[in-house]
């Protein structure tokens, strides 16, 4: 039962990142705008991040969901989740309710940073369970 | 958990298992040791010894694979982002992408009246058509090179330019401002808080078309 939970978390967590990367890969310019909105990175780094981050999400998400290099993918994706939540928390602390840019690059999409943080917190818990399962070799399915 | 003097894993010893850390690493997951955090809950710490070098190698493979795919796809896009230029500008510390100053609505109004600053509206053409700041020119960040040239042709590069978009949460003004600065305009700033802040400060609007 516990093993099934870990496997489910691994697949769902990986697929969430694959889904989240699609719109960003399709619209790097708009994603750069979303990254710039956070006003955390220097302007010169927003372009490189907008180009590479979605592919890191795509590759690691697909790797984790398909149980290929699951440990590395689990570490990278959980680190990304921690960074995303920290960035949103930092902006909430500064009083900036910027567009999340998590799943869509549409700047007109409805946005609530607090709700985005709560949602990401839930995803993060699934990610930590997935990583625990992968590292304890409990959630790697038959391929392990 | 691991004492350097004896190279023994204390948790293992407490369970009556005598193995060195080296043996544990060599075998991957040789030792299982657990501790209780709650009467009914134990956490298996075996995973801490689970092939750390292999995990680091996996991470490197995934990062390199992602970078190659990202740069290759970006290179073949018709409107690719200038990744290498941005990185070299960042590393060399050149002012390729300058920090754009931000003006309050009062400062923007003063600049427009005293030194003839020009407003640039970075919102979409539809939003621009509904109403804009006085004499503002519409220049969204996604404008093509031809549109960009046509709309900035009559502006002197020393002209003070104030870029704005909808509100504090929009980043379009920053993107257009960076583009203008890159094109050589020397006095580019952003209206902090955008149109929302302007209206809150009782700023006047030019009616829509």
CSV table of C-alpha atoms in Angstrom, one decimal:
chain,number,residue,atom,x,y,z
A,1,UNK,CA,0.0,0.0,0.0
A,2,UNK,CA,2.8,2.4,1.0
A,3,UNK,CA,4.8,1.4,-2.0
A,4,UNK,CA,1.8,2.2,-4.3
A,5,UNK,CA,1.5,5.6,-2.7
A,6,UNK,CA,5.2,6.3,-3.4
A,7,UNK,CA,4.9,5.2,-7.0
A,8,UNK,CA,1.7,7.3,-7.5
A,9,UNK,CA,3.4,10.3,-6.1
A,10,UNK,CA,6.5,9.8,-8.3
A,11,UNK,CA,4.4,9.5,-11.5
A,12,UNK,CA,2.0,12.4,-10.6
A,13,UNK,CA,4.8,14.7,-9.5
A,14,UNK,CA,6.7,14.0,-12.7
A,15,UNK,CA,3.7,14.6,-14.9
A,16,UNK,CA,2.8,17.8,-13.2
A,17,UNK,CA,6.2,19.2,-14.2
A,18,UNK,CA,5.9,17.9,-17.7
A,19,UNK,CA,2.5,19.6,-18.0
A,20,UNK,CA,3.8,22.9,-16.4
A,21,UNK,CA,6.7,23.0,-18.9
A,22,UNK,CA,4.6,22.9,-22.1
A,23,UNK,CA,3.2,26.4,-22.2
A,24,UNK,CA,6.6,27.9,-21.1
A,25,UNK,CA,8.4,26.0,-23.9
A,26,UNK,CA,5.8,27.2,-26.4
A,27,UNK,CA,6.1,30.9,-25.3
A,28,UNK,CA,9.6,31.7,-23.9
A,29,UNK,CA,9.1,35.4,-24.4
A,30,UNK,CA,6.0,35.5,-22.2
A,31,UNK,CA,7.7,33.2,-19.7
A,32,UNK,CA,10.6,35.6,-19.6
A,33,UNK,CA,8.0,38.3,-18.7
A,34,UNK,CA,6.7,36.2,-15.9
A,35,UNK,CA,10.3,35.6,-14.6
A,36,UNK,CA,11.0,39.3,-14.8
A,37,UNK,CA,7.8,40.1,-12.9
A,38,UNK,CA,9.3,38.4,-9.8
A,39,UNK,CA,12.0,41.0,-9.8
A,40,UNK,CA,14.5,38.6,-8.1
A,41,UNK,CA,16.9,37.8,-10.9
A,42,UNK,CA,19.1,40.4,-12.7
A,43,UNK,CA,17.5,41.3,-16.0
A,44,UNK,CA,20.3,39.7,-18.0
A,45,UNK,CA,19.5,36.3,-16.5
A,46,UNK,CA,15.8,36.2,-17.1
A,47,UNK,CA,16.2,35.2,-20.8
A,48,UNK,CA,18.6,32.3,-20.1
A,49,UNK,CA,16.3,31.1,-17.3
A,50,UNK,CA,13.2,31.4,-19.4
A,51,UNK,CA,14.8,29.3,-22.1
A,52,UNK,CA,16.4,26.6,-19.9
A,53,UNK,CA,14.1,26.2,-16.9
A,54,UNK,CA,11.1,24.8,-18.8
A,55,UNK,CA,13.3,22.1,-20.4
A,56,UNK,CA,14.7,21.2,-17.1
A,57,UNK,CA,11.2,20.7,-15.8
A,58,UNK,CA,10.2,18.7,-18.9
A,59,UNK,CA,13.3,16.4,-18.9
A,60,UNK,CA,13.3,15.8,-15.1
A,61,UNK,CA,9.5,15.4,-15.0
A,62,UNK,CA,9.5,12.8,-17.8
A,63,UNK,CA,12.5,11.1,-16.2
A,64,UNK,CA,10.9,10.8,-12.8
A,65,UNK,CA,7.5,9.7,-14.2
A,66,UNK,CA,9.1,7.1,-16.4
A,67,UNK,CA,11.5,6.0,-13.6
A,68,UNK,CA,14.6,6.9,-15.6
A,69,UNK,CA,17.3,8.5,-13.4
A,70,UNK,CA,14.6,8.8,-10.7
A,71,UNK,CA,17.0,9.9,-7.9
A,72,UNK,CA,18.6,12.7,-9.8
A,73,UNK,CA,15.2,13.9,-11.2
A,74,UNK,CA,13.6,13.7,-7.7
A,75,UNK,CA,16.4,15.9,-6.2
A,76,UNK,CA,16.2,18.4,-9.1
A,77,UNK,CA,12.5,18.7,-9.1
A,78,UNK,CA,12.2,19.0,-5.3
A,79,UNK,CA,14.9,21.7,-5.3
A,80,UNK,CA,13.0,23.6,-8.0
A,81,UNK,CA,9.8,23.3,-5.9
A,82,UNK,CA,11.6,24.7,-2.9
A,83,UNK,CA,13.0,27.6,-5.0
A,84,UNK,CA,9.5,28.4,-6.5
A,85,UNK,CA,7.8,28.4,-3.1
A,86,UNK,CA,10.6,30.6,-1.7
A,87,UNK,CA,10.4,33.0,-4.6
A,88,UNK,CA,6.6,33.3,-4.2
A,89,UNK,CA,6.9,33.7,-0.4
A,90,UNK,CA,9.6,36.4,-0.8
A,91,UNK,CA,7.3,38.4,-3.1
A,92,UNK,CA,4.3,38.0,-0.8
A,93,UNK,CA,6.5,39.2,2.0
A,94,UNK,CA,7.4,42.2,-0.2
A,95,UNK,CA,3.7,42.8,-0.9
A,96,UNK,CA,4.0,41.9,-4.6
A,97,UNK,CA,1.2,39.7,-5.8
A,98,UNK,CA,2.7,39.0,-9.2
A,99,UNK,CA,1.5,36.5,-11.7
A,100,UNK,CA,2.7,33.0,-10.8
A,101,UNK,CA,3.6,31.8,-14.2
A,102,UNK,CA,3.6,28.3,-12.9
A,103,UNK,CA,1.3,26.6,-15.4
A,104,UNK,CA,0.4,29.3,-17.9
A,105,UNK,CA,2.3,32.2,-19.3
A,106,UNK,CA,-0.9,34.1,-20.1
A,107,UNK,CA,-0.4,37.4,-18.2
A,108,UNK,CA,-4.2,37.9,-18.1
A,109,UNK,CA,-4.9,34.6,-16.4
A,110,UNK,CA,-6.4,34.8,-13.0
A,111,UNK,CA,-3.8,34.9,-10.2
A,112,UNK,CA,-3.6,34.6,-6.5
A,113,UNK,CA,-0.1,34.2,-5.1
A,114,UNK,CA,-1.3,32.9,-1.7
A,115,UNK,CA,-3.4,30.2,-3.3
A,116,UNK,CA,-0.5,29.4,-5.7
A,117,UNK,CA,1.7,28.9,-2.7
A,118,UNK,CA,-0.8,26.6,-1.0
A,119,UNK,CA,-1.2,24.5,-4.2
A,120,UNK,CA,2.6,24.3,-4.6
A,121,UNK,CA,3.0,23.3,-1.0
A,122,UNK,CA,0.7,20.3,-1.7
A,123,UNK,CA,2.7,19.4,-4.8
A,124,UNK,CA,5.9,19.7,-2.8
A,125,UNK,CA,4.6,17.2,-0.2
A,126,UNK,CA,3.9,14.8,-3.1
A,127,UNK,CA,7.4,15.5,-4.4
A,128,UNK,CA,9.0,14.7,-1.1
A,129,UNK,CA,7.0,11.5,-0.8
A,130,UNK,CA,8.1,10.6,-4.3
A,131,UNK,CA,11.8,11.3,-3.5
A,132,UNK,CA,11.5,9.3,-0.2
A,133,UNK,CA,10.1,6.4,-2.2
A,134,UNK,CA,12.7,6.6,-4.8
A,135,UNK,CA,15.6,6.8,-2.4
A,136,UNK,CA,14.3,4.1,-0.1
A,137,UNK,CA,13.7,2.0,-3.3
A,138,UNK,CA,10.0,1.8,-2.4
A,139,UNK,CA,8.6,3.8,-5.3
A,140,UNK,CA,10.5,2.7,-8.3
A,141,UNK,CA,8.0,0.1,-9.6
A,142,UNK,CA,9.1,-3.1,-11.3
A,143,UNK,CA,12.1,-1.5,-13.0
A,144,UNK,CA,13.9,-1.0,-9.7
B,1,UNK,CA,25.7,9.4,12.7
B,2,UNK,CA,29.1,8.6,11.4
B,3,UNK,CA,32.0,9.1,13.8
B,4,UNK,CA,35.3,10.0,11.9
B,5,UNK,CA,37.6,8.4,14.6
B,6,UNK,CA,36.2,4.9,14.4
B,7,UNK,CA,34.5,5.1,11.0
B,8,UNK,CA,31.6,3.2,12.5
B,9,UNK,CA,27.9,4.0,12.0
B,10,UNK,CA,26.5,4.6,15.4
B,11,UNK,CA,23.0,3.7,14.5
B,12,UNK,CA,24.1,0.4,13.1
B,13,UNK,CA,26.1,-0.3,16.2
B,14,UNK,CA,23.1,0.4,18.4
B,15,UNK,CA,21.3,-2.3,16.6
B,16,UNK,CA,24.1,-4.7,17.1
B,17,UNK,CA,25.3,-4.5,13.5
B,18,UNK,CA,29.0,-3.9,13.2
B,19,UNK,CA,29.8,-2.4,9.7
B,20,UNK,CA,32.0,0.4,8.6
B,21,UNK,CA,30.8,3.3,6.6
B,22,UNK,CA,33.0,2.3,3.7
B,23,UNK,CA,31.3,-1.1,3.6
B,24,UNK,CA,28.0,0.6,3.7
B,25,UNK,CA,28.8,2.8,0.7
B,26,UNK,CA,30.4,0.0,-1.2
B,27,UNK,CA,27.3,-2.1,-0.9
B,28,UNK,CA,25.0,0.8,-1.7
B,29,UNK,CA,22.4,0.2,1.0
B,30,UNK,CA,24.2,-2.2,3.3
B,31,UNK,CA,22.8,-0.9,6.6
B,32,UNK,CA,19.3,-0.3,7.6
B,33,UNK,CA,18.9,1.8,10.7
B,34,UNK,CA,15.9,3.6,11.9
B,35,UNK,CA,14.8,5.9,14.6
B,36,UNK,CA,11.4,6.7,16.1
B,37,UNK,CA,9.9,10.1,15.8
B,38,UNK,CA,6.6,9.1,17.2
B,39,UNK,CA,5.5,5.9,19.0
B,40,UNK,CA,4.0,4.5,15.8
B,41,UNK,CA,6.4,6.1,13.2
B,42,UNK,CA,9.9,5.2,12.3
B,43,UNK,CA,12.0,6.9,9.6
B,44,UNK,CA,14.2,4.6,7.6
B,45,UNK,CA,17.5,6.5,7.2
B,46,UNK,CA,19.1,3.9,4.9
B,47,UNK,CA,18.4,6.1,1.9
B,48,UNK,CA,21.1,8.6,3.2
B,49,UNK,CA,23.7,6.0,2.1
B,50,UNK,CA,22.1,5.2,-1.2
B,51,UNK,CA,24.8,5.7,-3.8
B,52,UNK,CA,25.3,9.5,-3.5
B,53,UNK,CA,27.8,9.7,-6.4
B,54,UNK,CA,25.3,7.9,-8.7
B,55,UNK,CA,22.7,10.5,-7.8
B,56,UNK,CA,25.1,13.4,-8.5
B,57,UNK,CA,25.9,11.8,-11.9
B,58,UNK,CA,22.1,11.5,-12.6
B,59,UNK,CA,21.6,15.1,-11.8
B,60,UNK,CA,24.5,16.2,-14.2
B,61,UNK,CA,23.1,14.0,-17.0
B,62,UNK,CA,19.6,15.5,-16.6
B,63,UNK,CA,21.0,19.1,-16.5
B,64,UNK,CA,23.2,18.6,-19.6
B,65,UNK,CA,20.4,17.0,-21.5
B,66,UNK,CA,18.0,19.8,-20.6
B,67,UNK,CA,20.5,22.5,-21.6
B,68,UNK,CA,21.2,20.9,-24.9
B,69,UNK,CA,17.5,20.6,-25.8
B,70,UNK,CA,16.8,24.1,-24.6
B,71,UNK,CA,19.6,25.8,-26.5
B,72,UNK,CA,18.9,23.7,-29.7
B,73,UNK,CA,15.2,24.5,-29.7
B,74,UNK,CA,15.9,28.2,-29.0
B,75,UNK,CA,18.5,28.4,-31.8
B,76,UNK,CA,15.9,27.2,-34.3
B,77,UNK,CA,13.1,29.5,-33.2
B,78,UNK,CA,12.3,32.4,-35.5
B,79,UNK,CA,12.2,34.8,-32.5
B,80,UNK,CA,14.9,33.2,-30.3
B,81,UNK,CA,16.0,34.8,-27.1
B,82,UNK,CA,19.6,36.1,-27.0
B,83,UNK,CA,20.8,33.7,-24.3
B,84,UNK,CA,24.5,33.8,-25.0
B,85,UNK,CA,24.5,37.6,-25.3
B,86,UNK,CA,22.7,37.9,-22.0
B,87,UNK,CA,25.0,35.5,-20.2
B,88,UNK,CA,28.2,37.2,-21.6
B,89,UNK,CA,26.8,40.6,-20.6
B,90,UNK,CA,26.0,39.3,-17.1
B,91,UNK,CA,29.5,37.7,-16.7
B,92,UNK,CA,31.4,40.7,-18.1
B,93,UNK,CA,29.4,43.1,-16.0
B,94,UNK,CA,28.6,45.2,-19.1
B,95,UNK,CA,25.6,47.4,-19.0
B,96,UNK,CA,24.0,45.5,-21.9
B,97,UNK,CA,20.8,45.3,-19.9
B,98,UNK,CA,20.8,48.4,-17.7
B,99,UNK,CA,18.9,48.6,-14.5
B,100,UNK,CA,15.8,50.6,-15.4
B,101,UNK,CA,14.9,53.3,-12.9
B,102,UNK,CA,11.3,53.5,-11.7
B,103,UNK,CA,9.3,56.7,-11.3
B,104,UNK,CA,6.3,57.4,-9.2
B,105,UNK,CA,3.2,58.8,-10.9
B,106,UNK,CA,4.1,62.3,-9.6
B,107,UNK,CA,7.7,62.0,-10.9
B,108,UNK,CA,6.4,60.8,-14.3
B,109,UNK,CA,4.0,63.7,-14.5
B,110,UNK,CA,6.7,66.2,-13.6
B,111,UNK,CA,9.1,64.6,-16.2
B,112,UNK,CA,6.4,64.8,-18.9
B,113,UNK,CA,5.6,68.5,-18.1
B,114,UNK,CA,9.1,69.8,-17.5
B,115,UNK,CA,11.4,67.9,-19.9
B,116,UNK,CA,8.9,66.6,-22.4
B,117,UNK,CA,9.2,62.9,-21.5
B,118,UNK,CA,7.4,60.6,-23.8
B,119,UNK,CA,5.0,57.9,-22.5
B,120,UNK,CA,5.3,54.4,-24.1
B,121,UNK,CA,2.4,52.1,-23.5
B,122,UNK,CA,3.6,48.5,-23.4
B,123,UNK,CA,0.1,46.9,-23.1
B,124,UNK,CA,-1.6,45.1,-26.0
B,125,UNK,CA,-3.1,47.2,-28.9
B,126,UNK,CA,-6.6,46.4,-27.6
B,127,UNK,CA,-5.9,47.7,-24.2
B,128,UNK,CA,-4.2,50.8,-25.6
B,129,UNK,CA,-7.2,51.5,-27.8
B,130,UNK,CA,-9.4,51.7,-24.7
B,131,UNK,CA,-7.5,54.5,-23.1
B,132,UNK,CA,-3.9,55.6,-22.4
B,133,UNK,CA,-1.7,58.2,-20.8
B,134,UNK,CA,-1.5,61.5,-22.7
B,135,UNK,CA,0.3,61.3,-26.1
B,136,UNK,CA,1.4,57.7,-25.3
B,137,UNK,CA,2.8,55.5,-28.1
B,138,UNK,CA,1.8,51.9,-28.1
B,139,UNK,CA,4.9,49.6,-28.2
B,140,UNK,CA,4.2,46.1,-26.7
B,141,UNK,CA,7.3,43.9,-26.0
B,142,UNK,CA,6.2,41.4,-28.7
B,143,UNK,CA,6.3,44.1,-31.5
B,144,UNK,CA,8.3,43.1,-34.5
B,145,UNK,CA,11.6,44.8,-35.4
B,146,UNK,CA,9.8,46.7,-38.2
B,147,UNK,CA,7.1,47.9,-35.8
B,148,UNK,CA,9.7,48.8,-33.2
B,149,UNK,CA,11.7,50.9,-35.7
B,150,UNK,CA,8.7,52.6,-37.1
B,151,UNK,CA,7.4,53.7,-33.7
B,152,UNK,CA,10.8,54.9,-32.3
B,153,UNK,CA,12.1,56.5,-35.6
B,154,UNK,CA,11.0,60.0,-34.6
B,155,UNK,CA,12.4,59.8,-31.1
B,156,UNK,CA,15.8,61.3,-30.3
B,157,UNK,CA,17.9,58.8,-28.3
B,158,UNK,CA,18.3,61.4,-25.6
B,159,UNK,CA,14.5,61.8,-25.2
B,160,UNK,CA,13.3,60.8,-21.7
B,161,UNK,CA,11.0,57.8,-22.1
B,162,UNK,CA,8.6,56.5,-19.5
B,163,UNK,CA,7.3,53.0,-20.1
B,164,UNK,CA,4.1,51.7,-18.4
B,165,UNK,CA,1.8,48.7,-18.5
B,166,UNK,CA,-1.4,47.8,-16.6
B,167,UNK,CA,-0.4,47.5,-13.0
B,168,UNK,CA,2.4,46.5,-10.6
B,169,UNK,CA,2.0,42.9,-11.4
B,170,UNK,CA,2.6,43.3,-15.2
B,171,UNK,CA,6.2,43.0,-16.5
B,172,UNK,CA,5.6,44.2,-20.0
B,173,UNK,CA,6.9,47.6,-19.3
B,174,UNK,CA,10.2,46.2,-18.1
B,175,UNK,CA,10.6,44.2,-21.3
B,176,UNK,CA,9.9,47.1,-23.6
B,177,UNK,CA,12.1,49.4,-21.4
B,178,UNK,CA,15.0,46.9,-21.8
B,179,UNK,CA,14.4,46.7,-25.5
B,180,UNK,CA,14.5,50.5,-25.8
B,181,UNK,CA,17.7,50.7,-23.7
B,182,UNK,CA,19.3,48.1,-25.9
B,183,UNK,CA,18.4,50.1,-28.9
B,184,UNK,CA,20.4,53.0,-27.6
B,185,UNK,CA,17.8,55.2,-25.8
B,186,UNK,CA,19.7,56.6,-22.9
B,187,UNK,CA,16.9,57.9,-20.6
B,188,UNK,CA,14.4,55.1,-20.2
B,189,UNK,CA,12.4,54.6,-17.0
B,190,UNK,CA,9.4,52.6,-15.9
B,191,UNK,CA,6.2,54.0,-14.3
B,192,UNK,CA,6.1,52.1,-11.0
B,193,UNK,CA,2.7,50.5,-10.5
B,194,UNK,CA,1.7,51.2,-14.1
B,195,UNK,CA,-1.7,52.6,-15.2
B,196,UNK,CA,-3.3,51.5,-11.9
B,197,UNK,CA,-0.9,53.7,-9.9
B,198,UNK,CA,-1.4,56.5,-12.3
B,199,UNK,CA,-5.2,56.5,-11.9
B,200,UNK,CA,-4.9,56.1,-8.1
B,201,UNK,CA,-2.8,59.3,-8.2
B,202,UNK,CA,-5.6,61.1,-10.1
B,203,UNK,CA,-3.6,61.0,-13.4
B,204,UNK,CA,-5.5,62.0,-16.5
B,205,UNK,CA,-6.2,59.6,-19.3
B,206,UNK,CA,-6.5,60.1,-23.1
B,207,UNK,CA,-9.8,58.6,-24.1
B,208,UNK,CA,-10.0,55.5,-26.3
B,209,UNK,CA,-10.3,55.5,-30.0
